[in-house]
Structure formats: structure tokens, C-alpha cells
Coordinates of C-alpha atoms in Angstrom, one line a residue:
M1 CA 104.5 111.9 106.0
V2 CA 102.8 115.2 106.8
Y3 CA 103.8 117.4 109.7
G4 CA 101.2 119.4 111.7
S5 CA 98.8 119.1 114.5
G6 CA 96.3 116.3 115.1
V7 CA 96.2 112.9 113.5
D8 CA 98.5 112.3 110.5
R9 CA 96.9 112.5 107.1
Y10 CA 98.5 109.1 106.3
D11 CA 96.5 107.6 109.2
H12 CA 93.3 108.8 107.6
V13 CA 94.2 107.7 104.1
P14 CA 97.2 105.3 104.0
Y15 CA 99.3 105.6 100.9
D16 CA 99.9 102.5 98.9
S17 CA 103.1 101.0 100.3
M18 CA 104.9 99.3 97.5
P19 CA 108.3 98.4 96.1
I20 CA 110.1 101.4 94.5
A21 CA 112.1 100.0 91.6
E22 CA 114.2 103.2 91.2
A23 CA 115.1 103.2 94.9
D24 CA 116.4 99.7 95.0
P25 CA 119.8 99.9 96.8
S26 CA 121.4 97.5 94.2
R27 CA 120.4 99.8 91.4
L28 CA 121.4 103.0 93.3
F29 CA 124.8 101.7 94.3
A30 CA 125.5 100.7 90.7
I31 CA 124.6 104.2 89.4
G32 CA 126.8 105.8 92.1
S33 CA 129.7 103.5 91.1
L34 CA 129.6 104.7 87.5
F35 CA 130.5 108.2 88.8
G36 CA 133.1 107.1 91.4
V37 CA 131.1 106.4 94.6
P38 CA 132.4 103.1 96.1
V39 CA 130.0 100.2 96.5
P40 CA 129.9 99.0 100.1
A41 CA 130.3 95.3 100.7
H42 CA 127.7 95.3 103.4
W43 CA 124.8 97.7 103.3
R44 CA 123.4 100.0 106.1
I45 CA 120.1 101.4 104.8
L46 CA 117.8 104.0 106.4
E47 CA 114.4 104.8 104.9
V48 CA 112.9 108.1 106.0
G49 CA 109.1 108.0 105.7
C50 CA 109.0 104.2 105.2
G51 CA 105.2 104.1 105.5
A52 CA 103.8 100.5 105.8
G53 CA 107.2 99.1 104.8
G54 CA 106.2 97.9 101.3
H55 CA 109.7 98.9 100.0
L56 CA 112.0 98.5 102.9
V57 CA 110.7 95.3 104.6
P58 CA 110.9 92.9 101.5
L59 CA 114.4 94.2 100.8
A60 CA 115.4 93.4 104.4
A61 CA 113.9 89.9 104.1
R62 CA 115.9 89.3 100.9
H63 CA 119.2 90.8 102.2
Q64 CA 119.4 89.5 105.7
G65 CA 123.1 90.1 106.1
D66 CA 122.6 93.9 105.9
R67 CA 121.3 96.5 108.3
W68 CA 117.8 98.0 107.7
V69 CA 116.2 100.9 109.6
G70 CA 113.0 102.8 108.8
F71 CA 110.8 105.4 110.5
D72 CA 107.6 107.2 109.8
R73 CA 105.5 109.7 111.7
A74 CA 102.2 108.1 111.1
T75 CA 101.0 105.4 113.6
L76 CA 99.0 103.0 111.4
P77 CA 101.6 102.6 108.6
I78 CA 104.4 101.8 111.1
Q79 CA 102.2 99.2 112.8
Q80 CA 101.5 97.7 109.4
A81 CA 105.2 97.7 108.6
Q82 CA 106.0 95.9 111.8
G83 CA 103.4 93.3 111.1
L84 CA 104.8 92.7 107.6
A85 CA 108.3 92.4 109.1
E86 CA 107.1 89.7 111.5
R87 CA 105.4 87.8 108.7
L88 CA 108.6 87.8 106.6
E89 CA 111.0 87.4 109.5
A90 CA 112.8 90.5 108.2
P91 CA 115.7 91.9 110.2
V92 CA 114.6 95.5 110.2
D93 CA 114.3 98.1 112.9
L94 CA 111.1 100.1 112.5
R95 CA 110.2 103.1 114.6
Q96 CA 107.4 105.7 114.8
L97 CA 109.4 108.9 114.8
D98 CA 108.9 112.5 113.7
L99 CA 111.5 113.8 111.2
L100 CA 111.9 116.9 113.3
D101 CA 113.4 114.7 116.1
A102 CA 115.2 112.1 113.9
A103 CA 118.7 113.5 113.8
E104 CA 119.0 113.1 117.6
A105 CA 116.7 110.0 118.0
L106 CA 118.8 108.0 115.6
N107 CA 121.6 108.2 118.1
D108 CA 120.6 104.9 119.6
P109 CA 123.3 102.4 120.6
G110 CA 121.4 99.6 118.8
L111 CA 121.4 101.4 115.5
P112 CA 124.2 101.9 112.9
K113 CA 126.6 104.8 113.5
A114 CA 126.2 105.8 109.8
Y115 CA 124.3 104.7 106.7
D116 CA 125.6 103.8 103.3
L117 CA 122.2 104.8 101.7
I118 CA 119.5 107.0 103.1
I119 CA 116.2 106.8 101.1
A120 CA 113.6 109.6 101.3
H121 CA 111.0 108.8 98.7
G122 CA 107.9 111.0 98.7
V123 CA 109.1 113.2 101.6
Y124 CA 111.0 116.3 100.6
S125 CA 108.3 118.1 98.5
W126 CA 105.5 117.0 100.8
V127 CA 106.7 118.4 104.2
P128 CA 106.9 122.0 105.4
E129 CA 110.2 123.9 105.6
P130 CA 111.2 122.9 109.2
A131 CA 110.9 119.2 108.2
R132 CA 112.9 119.8 105.0
E133 CA 115.7 121.4 107.0
A134 CA 115.4 118.5 109.5
L135 CA 115.9 116.0 106.6
W136 CA 119.1 117.9 105.6
G137 CA 120.2 117.5 109.2
V138 CA 119.7 113.7 109.0
L139 CA 121.7 113.5 105.8
S140 CA 124.5 115.7 107.2
R141 CA 124.8 113.8 110.4
W142 CA 124.1 110.2 109.5
L143 CA 125.3 109.7 105.9
A144 CA 128.5 107.6 105.8
P145 CA 131.6 109.3 104.3
E146 CA 131.1 107.4 101.1
G147 CA 127.4 107.0 101.4
M148 CA 124.6 108.2 99.1
A149 CA 121.2 109.8 99.7
Y150 CA 118.1 109.3 97.4
L151 CA 115.5 112.1 97.4
S152 CA 112.5 112.0 95.2
V153 CA 111.0 115.4 94.6
N154 CA 108.4 117.1 92.6
C155 CA 110.3 119.4 90.3
L156 CA 109.8 122.5 88.1
P157 CA 108.7 123.4 85.6
G158 CA 106.4 120.4 85.1
W159 CA 104.9 120.3 88.6
G160 CA 104.3 124.0 88.5
M161 CA 101.4 123.4 86.1
R162 CA 100.1 120.4 88.1
G163 CA 100.5 122.4 91.3
T164 CA 98.1 125.0 89.8
L165 CA 95.5 122.2 89.3
G166 CA 96.1 121.1 92.9
G167 CA 95.4 124.7 94.2
M168 CA 92.1 124.7 92.4
L169 CA 91.1 121.3 93.7
R170 CA 92.0 122.2 97.3
F171 CA 89.8 125.3 97.0
V172 CA 86.9 123.2 95.7
A173 CA 87.4 120.1 98.0
G174 CA 87.3 122.2 101.2
D175 CA 87.2 120.4 104.5
G176 CA 85.4 117.3 105.7
P177 CA 86.0 113.6 105.6
P178 CA 88.8 112.6 103.1
D179 CA 86.5 110.6 100.9
E180 CA 84.2 113.6 100.4
Q181 CA 87.2 115.9 99.6
I182 CA 88.4 113.3 97.0
G183 CA 85.0 113.0 95.5
R184 CA 84.6 116.7 95.1
A185 CA 88.1 117.0 93.6
R186 CA 87.5 114.3 91.0
A187 CA 84.1 115.7 90.0
F188 CA 85.6 119.2 89.5
V189 CA 88.4 117.8 87.3
E190 CA 85.7 116.3 85.1
L191 CA 83.7 119.5 85.1
L192 CA 86.7 121.6 84.1
A193 CA 87.5 119.3 81.2
D194 CA 83.9 119.6 80.0
L195 CA 83.7 123.4 80.3
V196 CA 86.9 124.3 78.5
P197 CA 87.0 123.5 74.8
A198 CA 89.6 120.9 73.7
S199 CA 90.7 123.3 70.9
D200 CA 91.9 125.7 73.6
P201 CA 95.5 125.0 74.8
Y202 CA 94.3 125.2 78.4
G203 CA 91.5 122.8 77.6
A204 CA 94.0 120.4 76.0
W205 CA 96.1 120.5 79.1
L206 CA 93.1 120.0 81.4
R207 CA 92.2 116.8 79.4
R208 CA 95.7 115.4 79.9
E209 CA 95.4 116.0 83.6
Q210 CA 91.9 114.6 83.7
R211 CA 93.2 111.3 82.2
L212 CA 96.0 111.2 84.8
V213 CA 93.7 111.8 87.7
A214 CA 91.3 109.1 86.4
Q215 CA 94.2 106.6 86.3
Q216 CA 95.4 107.4 89.9
N217 CA 94.0 106.0 93.1
D218 CA 92.4 108.1 95.9
A219 CA 95.5 108.1 98.0
W220 CA 97.4 109.9 95.2
V221 CA 94.7 112.5 94.8
F222 CA 94.6 113.1 98.5
H223 CA 98.3 113.2 99.2
D224 CA 99.6 114.9 96.0
L225 CA 96.9 117.1 94.6
L226 CA 95.1 117.9 97.9
A227 CA 98.1 118.0 100.1
P228 CA 98.4 121.2 102.1
T229 CA 102.2 121.2 101.4
N230 CA 103.6 120.1 98.1
R231 CA 106.6 122.2 97.1
A232 CA 108.2 121.6 93.7
V233 CA 111.8 122.6 93.3
W234 CA 114.2 123.5 90.5
L235 CA 117.0 121.0 90.2
H236 CA 119.7 123.7 90.4
E237 CA 118.2 125.1 93.6
L238 CA 118.1 121.6 95.2
V239 CA 121.7 121.0 94.3
D240 CA 122.7 124.4 95.7
R241 CA 121.0 123.6 99.0
A242 CA 122.6 120.2 99.2
A243 CA 126.0 121.9 98.7
S244 CA 125.3 124.2 101.8
H245 CA 125.1 120.9 103.8
G246 CA 128.3 119.4 102.4
L247 CA 126.6 117.3 99.8
Q248 CA 127.0 117.1 96.0
Y249 CA 124.9 115.9 93.1
V250 CA 125.7 112.4 91.8
G251 CA 123.0 111.9 89.3
D252 CA 119.4 110.7 88.8
A253 CA 118.3 107.2 89.8
K254 CA 117.0 106.9 86.2
L255 CA 120.2 107.2 84.3
Q256 CA 118.4 108.2 81.1
A257 CA 117.0 111.2 82.8
M258 CA 120.5 112.7 82.9
L259 CA 121.0 112.6 79.2
P260 CA 119.3 114.4 76.2
D261 CA 119.2 111.2 74.1
Q262 CA 115.4 111.4 73.7
L263 CA 115.8 114.7 71.8
P264 CA 116.6 115.0 68.1
A265 CA 120.3 115.5 67.4
E266 CA 119.9 119.1 66.4
A267 CA 118.2 119.9 69.7
Q268 CA 120.9 118.1 71.7
A269 CA 123.6 120.2 69.9
R270 CA 121.7 123.4 70.6
L271 CA 121.4 122.6 74.3
A272 CA 125.1 121.6 74.5
S273 CA 126.0 125.0 72.9
L274 CA 124.6 126.8 76.0
G275 CA 127.5 125.3 78.0
G276 CA 127.6 124.6 81.7
G277 CA 128.3 121.5 83.7
Q278 CA 126.2 118.4 84.4
V279 CA 123.7 120.1 86.6
Q280 CA 123.2 123.1 84.3
Q281 CA 122.7 120.8 81.3
E282 CA 120.2 118.7 83.1
Q283 CA 118.3 121.8 84.3
L284 CA 118.1 122.9 80.7
L285 CA 116.8 119.5 79.8
D286 CA 114.1 119.8 82.5
F287 CA 113.0 123.1 80.9
V288 CA 112.6 121.4 77.5
L289 CA 110.8 118.3 78.8
A290 CA 108.7 120.1 81.4
R291 CA 109.9 117.4 83.8
S292 CA 107.7 117.2 86.9
F293 CA 109.5 114.5 89.0
R294 CA 113.1 113.6 89.8
R295 CA 114.9 111.0 91.8
V296 CA 118.1 112.8 93.0
L297 CA 121.2 111.0 94.2
L298 CA 123.6 112.9 96.5
C299 CA 126.9 112.1 98.3
R300 CA 129.3 114.0 100.5
D301 CA 131.3 116.7 98.7
A302 CA 134.6 115.0 99.7
V303 CA 133.9 112.0 97.4
P304 CA 135.8 112.6 94.1
L305 CA 133.3 112.1 91.2
S306 CA 134.1 111.4 87.6
R307 CA 131.8 112.4 84.7
E308 CA 133.9 110.6 82.1
L309 CA 132.4 107.2 81.7
G310 CA 134.7 104.7 80.1
P311 CA 134.3 100.9 79.6
T312 CA 135.8 100.2 83.0
A313 CA 133.0 102.1 84.7
V314 CA 130.8 98.9 84.6
D315 CA 133.5 96.5 86.0
G316 CA 132.2 94.4 88.8
L317 CA 128.5 95.2 88.1
F318 CA 125.6 93.1 87.0
V319 CA 123.2 93.7 84.1
R320 CA 119.4 93.1 83.9
G321 CA 117.9 93.2 80.4
Q322 CA 114.9 95.5 79.9
L323 CA 114.3 94.3 76.4
V324 CA 112.5 91.6 74.3
G325 CA 113.9 89.8 71.3
E326 CA 111.8 90.2 68.1
G327 CA 113.9 88.3 65.5
K328 CA 117.5 88.3 64.5
G329 CA 119.2 91.5 65.6
R330 CA 115.9 93.1 66.5
F331 CA 114.9 94.1 70.0
R332 CA 112.2 96.2 71.7
S333 CA 112.6 97.8 75.1
L334 CA 109.9 97.2 77.8
E335 CA 108.9 100.9 77.2
G336 CA 108.5 100.3 73.4
A337 CA 111.7 101.7 71.9
E338 CA 113.0 99.6 69.0
L339 CA 116.6 98.5 68.7
S340 CA 118.4 97.0 65.7
I341 CA 121.8 95.4 66.0
S342 CA 124.0 94.3 63.1
S343 CA 127.0 93.1 65.1
P344 CA 126.9 89.3 65.6
W345 CA 128.6 89.5 69.0
L346 CA 126.3 92.3 70.3
Q347 CA 123.4 90.2 69.0
E348 CA 124.6 87.4 71.2
V349 CA 125.1 89.6 74.3
F350 CA 121.7 91.4 74.1
G351 CA 120.0 88.2 73.0
E352 CA 121.2 86.5 76.2
L353 CA 119.9 89.4 78.3
A354 CA 116.5 89.2 76.5
R355 CA 116.3 85.4 76.9
R356 CA 117.1 85.4 80.6
R357 CA 115.3 88.6 81.6
P358 CA 114.8 89.5 84.5
A359 CA 117.9 87.6 85.7
S360 CA 121.0 89.8 86.4
L361 CA 124.1 88.6 84.5
S362 CA 127.6 89.7 85.5
I363 CA 129.7 91.9 83.3
D364 CA 132.3 89.1 83.1
E365 CA 129.6 86.6 82.0
L366 CA 128.5 88.9 79.2
V367 CA 132.0 89.8 78.1
A368 CA 132.7 86.0 77.8
L369 CA 130.1 85.9 75.0
A370 CA 132.3 88.1 72.8
P371 CA 135.9 87.0 73.2
G372 CA 138.4 89.8 72.5
E373 CA 135.7 92.5 72.4
A374 CA 135.5 93.4 76.1
P375 CA 135.9 97.2 75.8
R376 CA 133.3 97.3 73.1
V377 CA 130.8 95.1 75.0
K378 CA 131.2 97.3 78.1
R379 CA 130.8 100.5 76.1
N380 CA 127.6 99.2 74.5
L381 CA 126.2 98.0 77.8
L382 CA 126.9 101.4 79.3
L383 CA 125.1 103.1 76.3
A384 CA 122.2 100.7 76.6
A385 CA 121.9 101.5 80.4
S386 CA 121.8 105.3 79.6
R387 CA 118.9 104.6 77.3
G388 CA 116.9 102.3 79.6
L389 CA 117.5 99.1 77.6
V390 CA 119.3 97.5 80.5
E391 CA 119.6 98.1 84.2
L392 CA 122.9 98.1 86.1
R393 CA 123.0 96.5 89.5
A394 CA 125.6 96.1 92.3
R395 CA 124.4 92.6 93.2
A396 CA 122.9 89.6 91.4
D397 CA 119.4 89.0 92.7
G398 CA 119.0 85.3 92.0
V399 CA 115.8 85.4 89.9
V400 CA 115.5 83.4 86.7
G401 CA 113.8 84.2 83.5
V402 CA 113.0 80.6 82.6
P403 CA 111.4 78.3 85.2
G404 CA 113.3 75.2 86.2
V405 CA 112.0 71.7 85.8
R406 CA 111.1 71.8 89.5
P407 CA 110.4 75.6 89.9
V408 CA 111.3 77.5 93.1
A409 CA 109.4 80.6 94.2
E410 CA 111.3 83.6 95.6
G411 CA 110.8 83.6 99.4
V412 CA 109.0 86.9 100.0
A413 CA 106.6 86.2 97.1
A414 CA 105.9 82.7 98.4
A415 CA 105.3 84.0 102.0
L416 CA 102.8 86.6 100.8
A417 CA 101.1 84.4 98.2
A418 CA 97.7 84.6 100.0
E419 CA 97.6 88.3 99.2
T420 CA 96.0 89.7 96.0
E421 CA 99.4 91.3 95.1
V422 CA 103.0 90.4 96.0
P423 CA 106.2 92.4 95.7
S424 CA 108.6 91.0 93.2
V425 CA 112.4 91.1 93.3
I426 CA 112.4 93.5 90.3
G427 CA 110.4 96.2 92.2
Q428 CA 106.9 95.4 90.9
R429 CA 103.6 94.5 92.5
V430 CA 102.4 91.4 90.8
R431 CA 98.7 90.7 90.9
L432 CA 97.7 87.1 91.6
D433 CA 94.5 85.3 90.7
E434 CA 93.3 82.2 92.5
L435 CA 95.5 79.9 90.5
G436 CA 98.5 82.1 91.3
R437 CA 97.8 82.2 95.0
Q438 CA 97.5 78.4 95.2
L439 CA 100.4 77.7 92.8
L440 CA 103.1 80.0 94.3
P441 CA 103.4 78.2 97.7
L442 CA 103.8 74.9 96.0
L443 CA 107.0 76.0 94.2
D444 CA 109.6 74.7 96.6
G445 CA 111.8 72.8 94.1
T446 CA 110.3 69.4 94.7
R447 CA 107.5 69.4 92.1
D448 CA 107.6 69.3 88.3
V449 CA 104.6 70.5 86.2
A450 CA 102.8 67.1 86.3
T451 CA 103.1 67.0 90.1
L452 CA 102.0 70.6 90.5
V453 CA 98.9 69.8 88.4
R454 CA 98.1 66.7 90.5
T455 CA 98.7 68.6 93.8
L456 CA 96.3 71.4 92.7
L457 CA 93.6 68.9 91.9
E458 CA 94.1 67.1 95.2
Q459 CA 93.8 70.4 97.1
G460 CA 90.5 71.0 95.4
F461 CA 91.3 73.7 93.0
T462 CA 88.4 74.6 90.7
V463 CA 87.6 76.9 87.8
Q464 CA 84.2 78.4 87.3
Q465 CA 82.9 78.3 83.7
R466 CA 81.6 81.5 82.1
G467 CA 78.1 80.1 81.8
G468 CA 78.1 79.0 85.4
G469 CA 79.2 75.8 87.1
R470 CA 82.6 74.3 87.5
L471 CA 84.8 72.7 84.9
P472 CA 84.4 68.9 85.1
P473 CA 87.5 67.0 86.4
G474 CA 88.8 65.8 83.1
A475 CA 88.5 69.3 81.5
L476 CA 90.0 70.9 84.5
E477 CA 93.1 68.6 84.4
G478 CA 93.6 69.4 80.7
W479 CA 93.2 73.2 81.4
L480 CA 95.8 73.0 84.2
Q481 CA 98.3 71.1 82.0
V482 CA 98.2 74.0 79.6
E483 CA 97.8 76.8 82.1
V484 CA 100.4 75.9 84.7
P485 CA 103.4 76.0 82.4
Q486 CA 102.2 79.4 81.0
R487 CA 101.7 80.7 84.5
L488 CA 105.2 79.6 85.5
R489 CA 106.7 81.5 82.6
S490 CA 104.8 84.6 83.5
M491 CA 105.9 84.3 87.1
A492 CA 109.5 84.0 86.0
R493 CA 109.3 87.1 83.8
A494 CA 107.7 89.0 86.7
G495 CA 110.6 88.2 89.0
L496 CA 108.8 85.7 91.2
L497 CA 111.0 82.6 90.6
V498 CA 114.6 81.8 91.7
G499 CA 114.7 78.4 90.1

């Protein structure tokens, strides 16, 4: 969402519209509940700058008993979002609307009178000051008394360095068609990295940025590095501005970002010795880590928050494992961190989460695995959540980690199976090959593996051999008998199966 004259930049170069795992309402409400923000029974969700609906529309299709509203200034993305909503039969109200007009325009009799969650991902840092103030106006007016707001922002000090690179690239890219600007920017990043020696600290930094730019798509280059507006903020300044609008800081949507656990114990102690409250300590941590991006959660200042997290803080929540079992008492997080557990009852709890990942298990179900140890189980799950080993959620999501005898595909994924990528329940985009595209719609709970193989053959599924030509029928059937079960297990782990 960019505000200015003429055609919107996002109509020229649409940004990839995708699920945002960190902005999943179930995750956000769970984090808010840890600090005392009540979880609503029924959700009223507003997304500001919803783009083509890649985040909002699949959520609406999966949670049809809740209210979903989204708006964006750009014409093409909203049209794409409306088309996606029609395909998924999602109960979502999508509007082309300028943020500058939103506070008044949302006063529509057909829309909710307030929202339990307002999501603004990729908005705040990317719009000029009048639009930022308009966003605060939307939050002030439309956030429910016990609602929360999610704002993703580029933050300092980390984005200060990247913003410097953006300034250089805007100078070099100049004007003209977007693809030409992007091409000149990419070429200049390569030139800079070649001209400055790697032994120079500046050269080392340039090479890190060169690798990042090479990994990102053209939309990221155009809308982040070449954006005419991209204002990074200090966390403490953002919190102060929120306070001027009657809002307070709840936390970060990535719980581990709030804590210094990734630092050595001595470093943690030295930071703690500087004193200050939660915001001050997190700001100091941003200084140390050179953090460049934050996912800020806010609520109204009348909500009483608690920073003392005891075992009961997780009561009523669900837990999704983010770890893999690697032998008795040994686990590895999906991000590579290793975990060793000696306690037999904790081994059982975390082993169950690993075995059934990405299914969400209730706290009560996990506590039942360790009779008499409820407080300790809850404390350890809370600790694991703070380190990214598990994810807390306000609702179960229905996915399974192991395919059933007659597998069942999740509805949104099945409806979009003809696409190259589908959005999963766990907030990922899952790439499908030809087998995946043909297999997913067949998973309706009526076919076992043998029937799936037979149906694929009857529908004319083929596999090209590397040397040319197709696999003969007998070899193809044998290949499918091996490949289909493996593919079903992969789909389950990716959050595409509910049975």
C-alpha cells in the first residue's frame, strides 16, 4: 500500500500475497492471553492493506463462523482477493479503500462495530506520515475494548543499515519501468560487492546484503529497497506513539523476540543490570541484535496486563510442536536448535508433540500424559514457547501429522490444488508438483492408498523418465505405490491434511 498520485505501485508490481504465520489470529490471541488479554469466543478481524487476500481469505474460508473484513488501496490486488474469496466461498468483506479515508468509511451498517484484531502487516513503515496517523486513527476508533492490533514494522538499528543500501539503489535505479529499475538495482548490488574488498567491514556487510537481495524476489526489491517511503522506527518510539493514542505494548508476535535467551548468560545479566521495564529491556536487546523487523502487538491501555507468567498462563490454550524427535530424549527445533530432555514425563510430552506435528494438542491433553505433574508440564511448555520450540494457539486447527487410512485434505488446499502453490493451515505456501496437484483433490476420505494409486492410473497420470519417454504401466504403478504414501506423509507435515 503506497499513497501518492497516479497508479498504485502495487498495481504495477503486485507483492506476493501469502499466509503470514506470525499474524495468524489463533497465534496472536494465544500470545495476548499470556499477558492478560482475553481471548474472544468469536473473532472479528480487520486486515489493513490486505493485498490480494493471500492471508485473510484462506483464514475466512477456514473460520466461517467469524467476521472478516479487509481493504487495500490498490485496484488489482483487491480484484484478485475478491476472485479468491469467490473460489473458496469465503465469508469476507473486501473493499478498495484508501487508508486516509478508512476511519470514516468503516462506519458501514453492514460491518462490525468493533474488531477483536486489526492486522496491518507491511503497512506502517511503508506509508507516509499522513497515512501512519490515519492508521492510528483506525486503531483508536475501531479496536474493541479488549481487542489487539498487530503492526509489522521495519525497526532500528538493523534497518538503518539496510535503508542506507536502499537509498543508494534508489539513486541508481532512477525512473522508468519497474523491471528496468529492479534490474539496475540488482546489478549495482553485485557491482558494489565486487568493488569493495571482503576484508573491509563495509565489504563484508555488502556481501551479506548481496546474498539477501539475490534470495528475494523482484517485488521485495521494488517495494522494500526501492520504495519512496520506508521509515524504520525505534521500538520505544513506536510504543510512545501508541500510548498517545490510548494503546499499550503487549509484546511481539514472535514470543522469543521478547527475551534475551539467545544471548550468553553473562550478556543477559549485563543487560538486565541496566534496568527498565519490558519495553526498555527489549529495546536494549534490539541494540545488541541489530534487529531490523518487528511484529508488534498492542491493546487498549485500559486492559490490565501481567508480565509474571506462571503455569496457569497457558490454561485453555493449544500447543503445536515445532520440533523433531532424534532419539530418546533428543529433539531438534525446526530452526536447528538442539534440545536434550532427561525427565521421562517431559520426554513423553515433547515426544507426542513431535510425533503429531503440526497438529495442535490441548494443554489438558498434554498434562494427562504426566499425571501429577501439571504445573511442571505447563511451565516447561511455556519455556519451550519462549524459545520457539512450540507454538501456542487459541484454537485447535484440525490438521493431522500422520495421514489416516483414507486421508482427507484440508478444504482450502484441496480447492486450490490446481495451483502451483497452496496455502497451508500452518501459514506456509506449499509447492505442488504434478503428482501433488492430482493427488490432493482425491483426498476426500473415501480412498485408501491402493485406491488412490488405481485412481491416478485411471485418470492417466504419467511420469517422464530422465532419458525421455514415459514410465511403462507396470513400473509406474510400482513407483506410485512407493511415492503416494511418502507424499501423503509430506502433505501431513506441511499442514495439508485433516484426516
